[in-house]
GROMACS .gro file of C-alpha atoms in nm:
model
  257
    1MET     CA    1   4.885  -1.130   0.559
    2SER     CA    2   5.201  -0.936   0.489
    3GLU     CA    3   5.248  -0.778   0.149
    4THR     CA    4   5.528  -0.913  -0.066
    5ILE     CA    5   5.765  -0.766  -0.321
    6ASP     CA    6   5.992  -0.904  -0.591
    7LEU     CA    7   6.354  -0.793  -0.597
    8LYS     CA    8   6.653  -0.843  -0.820
    9LEU     CA    9   6.964  -0.891  -0.609
   10ARG     CA   10   7.321  -0.835  -0.725
   11VAL     CA   11   7.520  -1.009  -0.454
   12TRP     CA   12   7.897  -1.023  -0.415
   13ARG     CA   13   8.015  -1.385  -0.405
   14GLN     CA   14   8.371  -1.470  -0.305
   15GLU     CA   15   8.478  -1.815  -0.195
   16SER     CA   16   8.764  -1.699   0.030
   17SER     CA   17   8.998  -1.410   0.098
   18SER     CA   18   9.241  -1.541  -0.161
   19ALA     CA   19   8.979  -1.607  -0.430
   20VAL     CA   20   8.861  -1.367  -0.698
   21GLY     CA   21   8.507  -1.248  -0.631
   22GLY     CA   22   8.230  -1.108  -0.845
   23PHE     CA   23   7.863  -1.016  -0.853
   24THR     CA   24   7.592  -1.276  -0.902
   25ASP     CA   25   7.235  -1.193  -1.004
   26ILE     CA   26   6.970  -1.359  -0.788
   27ASP     CA   27   6.592  -1.324  -0.812
   28ALA     CA   28   6.427  -1.269  -0.474
   29ALA     CA   29   6.055  -1.315  -0.530
   30ASP     CA   30   5.769  -1.294  -0.281
   31ILE     CA   31   5.969  -1.128  -0.004
   32PRO     CA   32   5.746  -1.017   0.288
   33THR     CA   33   5.766  -0.641   0.341
   34ASP     CA   34   5.772  -0.688   0.718
   35ALA     CA   35   6.088  -0.902   0.695
   36SER     CA   36   6.422  -0.752   0.789
   37PHE     CA   37   6.705  -0.736   0.537
   38LEU     CA   38   6.875  -1.033   0.703
   39GLU     CA   39   6.550  -1.229   0.705
   40MET     CA   40   6.529  -1.160   0.333
   41LEU     CA   41   6.875  -1.311   0.293
   42ASP     CA   42   6.761  -1.609   0.501
   43ILE     CA   43   6.470  -1.665   0.262
   44VAL     CA   44   6.700  -1.637  -0.039
   45ASN     CA   45   6.947  -1.881   0.118
   46GLU     CA   46   6.675  -2.138   0.187
   47ARG     CA   47   6.581  -2.128  -0.180
   48LEU     CA   48   6.945  -2.150  -0.292
   49VAL     CA   49   7.002  -2.457  -0.073
   50ALA     CA   50   6.687  -2.619  -0.211
   51ASP     CA   51   6.827  -2.561  -0.561
   52GLY     CA   52   7.163  -2.712  -0.465
   53VAL     CA   53   7.345  -2.376  -0.466
   54GLU     CA   54   7.588  -2.262  -0.199
   55PRO     CA   55   7.409  -2.015   0.034
   56ILE     CA   56   7.528  -1.656   0.071
   57ALA     CA   57   7.764  -1.619   0.366
   58PHE     CA   58   7.692  -1.315   0.581
   59ALA     CA   59   7.768  -1.221   0.942
   60HIS     CA   60   7.496  -1.181   1.204
   61ASP     CA   61   7.433  -1.244   1.571
   62CYS     CA   62   7.183  -1.053   1.786
   63ARG     CA   63   6.972  -0.909   1.502
   64GLU     CA   64   6.873  -0.630   1.741
   65GLY     CA   65   7.112  -0.355   1.627
   66ILE     CA   66   7.350  -0.414   1.918
   67CYS     CA   67   7.627  -0.658   1.822
   68GLY     CA   68   7.755  -0.479   1.510
   69THR     CA   69   7.826  -0.793   1.307
   70CYS     CA   70   7.564  -0.751   1.035
   71GLY     CA   71   7.705  -0.462   0.836
   72VAL     CA   72   7.706  -0.482   0.458
   73MET     CA   73   7.696  -0.230   0.175
   74ILE     CA   74   7.345  -0.193   0.034
   75ASN     CA   75   7.323   0.004  -0.290
   76GLY     CA   76   7.658   0.162  -0.212
   77ARG     CA   77   7.569   0.270   0.143
   78ALA     CA   78   7.690   0.108   0.464
   79HIS     CA   79   7.382  -0.054   0.622
   80GLY     CA   80   7.168   0.101   0.347
   81ALA     CA   81   7.018   0.446   0.304
   82GLU     CA   82   6.803   0.448   0.619
   83ARG     CA   83   6.963   0.670   0.885
   84ALA     CA   84   7.052   0.536   1.231
   85THR     CA   85   6.965   0.183   1.123
   86ALA     CA   86   7.178  -0.130   1.128
   87THR     CA   87   7.136  -0.384   0.849
   88CYS     CA   88   6.940  -0.617   1.075
   89GLN     CA   89   6.695  -0.335   1.157
   90LEU     CA   90   6.635  -0.240   0.794
   91HIS     CA   91   6.297  -0.370   0.676
   92MET     CA   92   6.199  -0.464   0.325
   93ARG     CA   93   5.910  -0.216   0.326
   94LYS     CA   94   6.180   0.045   0.257
   95PHE     CA   95   6.220  -0.107  -0.091
   96ALA     CA   96   5.980  -0.102  -0.384
   97ASP     CA   97   5.856  -0.392  -0.592
   98GLY     CA   98   6.098  -0.458  -0.877
   99ASP     CA   99   6.395  -0.280  -0.717
  100GLU     CA  100   6.747  -0.392  -0.800
  101VAL     CA  101   6.946  -0.416  -0.477
  102VAL     CA  102   7.325  -0.439  -0.482
  103VAL     CA  103   7.468  -0.615  -0.175
  104GLU     CA  104   7.841  -0.631  -0.112
  105PRO     CA  105   8.086  -0.649   0.180
  106PHE     CA  106   8.248  -0.347   0.343
  107ARG     CA  107   8.535  -0.226   0.127
  108ALA     CA  108   8.845  -0.147   0.333
  109LYS     CA  109   9.197  -0.288   0.330
  110ALA     CA  110   9.177  -0.341   0.706
  111PHE     CA  111   8.856  -0.548   0.660
  112PRO     CA  112   8.959  -0.833   0.428
  113VAL     CA  113   8.676  -1.043   0.287
  114VAL     CA  114   8.640  -1.380   0.458
  115LYS     CA  115   8.365  -1.512   0.232
  116ASP     CA  116   8.089  -1.346   0.029
  117LEU     CA  117   7.952  -1.066   0.253
  118MET     CA  118   8.163  -1.150   0.560
  119VAL     CA  119   8.468  -0.940   0.645
  120ASP     CA  120   8.736  -0.974   0.912
  121ARG     CA  121   8.700  -0.685   1.161
  122ARG     CA  122   8.973  -0.798   1.401
  123ALA     CA  123   9.167  -0.475   1.337
  124PHE     CA  124   8.907  -0.311   1.565
  125ASP     CA  125   8.996  -0.563   1.837
  126ARG     CA  126   9.362  -0.462   1.813
  127ILE     CA  127   9.269  -0.099   1.879
  128VAL     CA  128   9.063  -0.187   2.187
  129GLN     CA  129   9.333  -0.420   2.317
  130ALA     CA  130   9.581  -0.132   2.303
  131GLY     CA  131   9.398   0.069   2.569
  132GLY     CA  132   9.021   0.037   2.564
  133PHE     CA  133   9.001  -0.057   2.928
  134ILE     CA  134   9.069   0.070   3.281
  135SER     CA  135   9.345  -0.123   3.461
  136ALA     CA  136   9.309  -0.038   3.828
  137PRO     CA  137   9.422  -0.324   4.056
  138THR     CA  138   9.229  -0.197   4.359
  139GLY     CA  139   9.065  -0.519   4.473
  140THR     CA  140   8.693  -0.574   4.443
  141ALA     CA  141   8.478  -0.342   4.237
  142PRO     CA  142   8.359  -0.032   4.429
  143ASP     CA  143   7.993   0.038   4.481
  144ALA     CA  144   7.834   0.202   4.177
  145ASN     CA  145   7.752   0.520   4.370
  146GLU     CA  146   8.090   0.549   4.545
  147ILE     CA  147   8.241   0.773   4.273
  148PRO     CA  148   8.016   1.073   4.195
  149VAL     CA  149   7.978   1.129   3.820
  150PRO     CA  150   7.790   1.438   3.697
  151LYS     CA  151   7.487   1.341   3.489
  152GLU     CA  152   7.603   1.535   3.184
  153VAL     CA  153   7.933   1.347   3.195
  154ALA     CA  154   7.760   1.011   3.233
  155ASP     CA  155   7.525   1.095   2.945
  156PHE     CA  156   7.818   1.200   2.724
  157ALA     CA  157   8.004   0.879   2.806
  158MET     CA  158   7.696   0.675   2.719
  159ASP     CA  159   7.666   0.857   2.387
  160ALA     CA  160   8.013   0.725   2.300
  161ALA     CA  161   7.951   0.380   2.448
  162GLN     CA  162   7.664   0.328   2.202
  163CYS     CA  163   7.921   0.237   1.934
  164ILE     CA  164   7.861  -0.124   1.831
  165GLY     CA  165   8.184  -0.163   1.635
  166CYS     CA  166   8.008  -0.251   1.309
  167GLY     CA  167   8.265  -0.080   1.086
  168ALA     CA  168   8.019   0.129   0.886
  169CYS     CA  169   8.228   0.438   0.961
  170VAL     CA  170   8.530   0.276   0.796
  171ALA     CA  171   8.329   0.151   0.499
  172ALA     CA  172   8.176   0.494   0.438
  173CYS     CA  173   8.500   0.691   0.469
  174PRO     CA  174   8.683   0.765   0.140
  175ASN     CA  175   9.009   0.705   0.330
  176SER     CA  176   8.890   0.395   0.520
  177ALA     CA  177   8.968   0.580   0.844
  178ALA     CA  178   8.862   0.446   1.184
  179GLN     CA  179   8.868   0.774   1.378
  180LEU     CA  180   8.500   0.763   1.475
  181PHE     CA  181   8.522   0.408   1.611
  182THR     CA  182   8.845   0.481   1.799
  183ALA     CA  183   8.716   0.815   1.927
  184ALA     CA  184   8.404   0.647   2.065
  185LYS     CA  185   8.602   0.372   2.239
  186VAL     CA  186   8.850   0.622   2.382
  187GLY     CA  187   8.591   0.888   2.464
  188HIS     CA  188   8.353   0.685   2.677
  189LEU     CA  189   8.644   0.606   2.914
  190ASN     CA  190   8.830   0.937   2.895
  191VAL     CA  191   8.541   1.151   3.016
  192LEU     CA  192   8.474   0.942   3.329
  193PRO     CA  193   8.662   0.990   3.658
  194GLN     CA  194   8.776   0.628   3.652
  195GLY     CA  195   8.942   0.680   3.314
  196GLN     CA  196   9.156   0.982   3.407
  197PRO     CA  197   9.476   0.808   3.534
  198GLU     CA  198   9.532   0.636   3.197
  199ARG     CA  199   9.370   0.898   2.977
  200LEU     CA  200   9.672   1.015   2.778
  201ARG     CA  201   9.843   0.677   2.763
  202ARG     CA  202   9.519   0.524   2.639
  203SER     CA  203   9.472   0.788   2.371
  204GLU     CA  204   9.825   0.755   2.237
  205ALA     CA  205   9.829   0.375   2.236
  206MET     CA  206   9.492   0.331   2.066
  207VAL     CA  207   9.561   0.595   1.800
  208GLU     CA  208   9.901   0.445   1.719
  209VAL     CA  209   9.746   0.101   1.663
  210MET     CA  210   9.459   0.253   1.466
  211GLU     CA  211   9.697   0.427   1.227
  212SER     CA  212   9.883   0.102   1.162
  213PHE     CA  213   9.567  -0.051   1.013
  214PHE     CA  214   9.350   0.231   0.881
  215GLY     CA  215   9.370   0.547   0.671
  216SER     CA  216   9.377   0.904   0.798
  217CYS     CA  217   9.076   1.120   0.880
  218THR     CA  218   9.026   1.422   0.654
  219ASN     CA  219   8.694   1.536   0.799
  220HIS     CA  220   8.456   1.420   0.527
  221GLY     CA  221   8.194   1.339   0.792
  222GLU     CA  222   8.065   1.033   0.607
  223CYS     CA  223   8.140   0.821   0.915
  224HIS     CA  224   7.875   1.001   1.118
  225GLU     CA  225   7.622   0.980   0.835
  226ALA     CA  226   7.666   0.602   0.807
  227CYS     CA  227   7.682   0.527   1.180
  228PRO     CA  228   7.371   0.337   1.294
  229LYS     CA  229   7.409   0.493   1.639
  230GLU     CA  230   7.483   0.844   1.506
  231ILE     CA  231   7.804   0.885   1.708
  232SER     CA  232   7.896   1.254   1.708
  233LEU     CA  233   8.202   1.392   1.530
  234ASP     CA  234   8.272   1.578   1.855
  235PHE     CA  235   8.439   1.262   1.984
  236ILE     CA  236   8.696   1.281   1.705
  237ALA     CA  237   8.782   1.635   1.815
  238LEU     CA  238   8.826   1.513   2.173
  239LEU     CA  239   9.041   1.224   2.056
  240ASN     CA  240   9.266   1.457   1.858
  241ARG     CA  241   9.302   1.687   2.158
  242ASP     CA  242   9.399   1.407   2.395
  243TYR     CA  243   9.636   1.254   2.140
  244VAL     CA  244   9.820   1.584   2.097
  245LYS     CA  245   9.842   1.621   2.476
  246SER     CA  246   9.979   1.268   2.504
  247LYS     CA  247  10.254   1.339   2.251
  248PHE     CA  248  10.357   1.657   2.431
  249LYS     CA  249  10.370   1.468   2.758
  250SER     CA  250  10.576   1.187   2.605
  251ARG     CA  251  10.820   1.438   2.455
  252ARG     CA  252  10.853   1.622   2.787
  253LEU     CA  253  10.921   1.299   2.977
  254ALA     CA  254  11.177   1.193   2.716
  255SER     CA  255  11.363   1.524   2.747
  256GLN     CA  256  11.370   1.491   3.125
  257GLY     CA  257  11.512   1.141   3.101
   0.00000   0.00000   0.00000
């Protein structure tokens, strides 16, 4: 049988985005150490419902570290202290019997609280909608091997494509900046041959939308430390380079017009 631990939870409860929230103390006894953090919340919620108490609202979907919906702050750290681990992949064996665990939603103006631990991440969708795609009306999709892509380029693009859009980078940043997310979404397209025709337009459009929602990057590096996929800061450097190029191009075209 699995070992169990007893925890004292301090959970943020907030009825809606317009309501005033606050922390509630909840005892979480006999939690299996092989349970994930979300499974622990499931157990707590079952007990709350049995006691006639409103369950804790939290976002989740795949529970496999892929969808990016599960992010919460655990003891002041996005997804918790375990590196390269999403909340759904964090197991209770990482905690000790008797620990007090503070659980709260991501804190960023662009991520308003929906209820309890759930936040609205649709600002990320606005960034992707601005240019996170390749629009090439060329008929049916070409064969996968028709366009040669060097392996190092494909690997680099896949490193960026690992981003799951969880928002931990924003939550960890003192400025609530979204540079790492945006850089990953721009980078995985900009380094591929198929992404070249719209490279500068994409960079400019996505950065402009990003800056309308989020704070500015000042190179703290906390985004990389909190990222469950360990997206490299190199992608921010590439984003900045392409954004500067796009502005020079736009200025040159404007002067010619």
